[in-house]
Coordinates of C-alpha atoms in Angstrom, one line a residue:
X1 CA 122.3 270.9 -2.4
X2 CA 119.0 269.4 -3.6
X3 CA 120.7 268.0 -6.8
X4 CA 123.5 266.5 -4.6
X5 CA 120.9 264.6 -2.5
X6 CA 119.0 263.3 -5.6
X7 CA 122.3 262.2 -7.2
X8 CA 123.3 260.3 -4.0
X9 CA 119.9 258.6 -3.8
X10 CA 120.1 257.5 -7.5
X11 CA 123.6 256.2 -6.9
X12 CA 122.5 254.2 -3.8
X13 CA 119.5 252.7 -5.6
X14 CA 121.6 251.7 -8.6
X15 CA 124.2 250.0 -6.3
X16 CA 121.5 248.2 -4.4
X17 CA 119.9 246.8 -7.5
X18 CA 123.3 245.6 -8.9
X19 CA 124.0 243.9 -5.6
X20 CA 120.7 242.2 -5.6
X21 CA 121.3 240.7 -9.1
X22 CA 124.5 239.0 -7.9
X23 CA 122.7 237.1 -5.1
X24 CA 120.4 235.0 -7.3
X25 CA 120.8 231.7 -9.1
X26 CA 122.4 229.6 -6.4
X27 CA 125.5 231.8 -5.9
X28 CA 126.9 231.6 -2.4
X29 CA 126.9 234.8 -0.4
X30 CA 129.7 233.8 2.0
X31 CA 133.0 232.4 0.9
X32 CA 133.9 229.0 2.5
X33 CA 130.2 228.1 2.7
X34 CA 128.8 224.7 1.8
X35 CA 130.7 222.4 -0.5
X36 CA 129.0 221.2 -3.7
X37 CA 128.1 217.6 -3.6
X38 CA 128.4 215.3 -6.6
X39 CA 125.0 213.8 -7.1
X40 CA 125.7 212.1 -10.5
X41 CA 125.3 208.4 -10.5
X42 CA 128.4 206.3 -11.1
X43 CA 128.6 204.8 -14.6
X44 CA 128.8 201.0 -14.7
X45 CA 130.8 200.1 -17.8
X46 CA 129.9 196.4 -17.8
X47 CA 126.2 197.2 -17.7
X48 CA 126.5 199.8 -20.4
X49 CA 128.3 197.4 -22.7
X50 CA 125.8 194.7 -22.0
X51 CA 122.9 197.0 -22.8
X52 CA 124.6 197.9 -26.1
X53 CA 124.9 194.2 -27.0
X54 CA 121.1 193.7 -26.4
X55 CA 120.2 196.3 -29.1
X56 CA 119.2 194.4 -32.2
X57 CA 120.8 195.1 -35.5
X58 CA 118.4 196.7 -38.0
X59 CA 117.5 194.5 -41.0
X60 CA 117.4 197.5 -43.4
X61 CA 119.8 200.4 -43.5
X62 CA 118.0 203.6 -42.3
X63 CA 117.9 206.3 -45.0
X64 CA 117.0 209.7 -43.6
X65 CA 116.9 211.3 -47.1
X66 CA 114.4 208.8 -48.6
X67 CA 111.6 211.3 -48.7
X68 CA 113.8 213.9 -50.4
X69 CA 115.0 211.8 -53.3
X70 CA 112.7 210.6 -56.1
X71 CA 111.8 206.9 -56.1
X72 CA 114.0 204.6 -58.1
X73 CA 112.4 203.7 -61.4
X74 CA 111.4 200.1 -61.9
X75 CA 114.0 198.0 -63.7
X76 CA 113.1 196.6 -67.1
X77 CA 113.6 192.9 -67.7
X78 CA 114.3 191.6 -71.2

């Protein structure tokens, strides 16, 4: 009888901890609760394209591997 009571207590504690894990991280406990609202700002395509036009073109082409390659030897003139 004592083993049966201990087994029931362990089962109840395990079920309670598993239930508690499901309630965190913004999960809704009741179905049909609050609706999620869309808080993302609306994208303005004209402003985006205008901002892209204001970015200046680079004068030199960017070379990310310039530090990994050896320097070019100086050209000899005749």
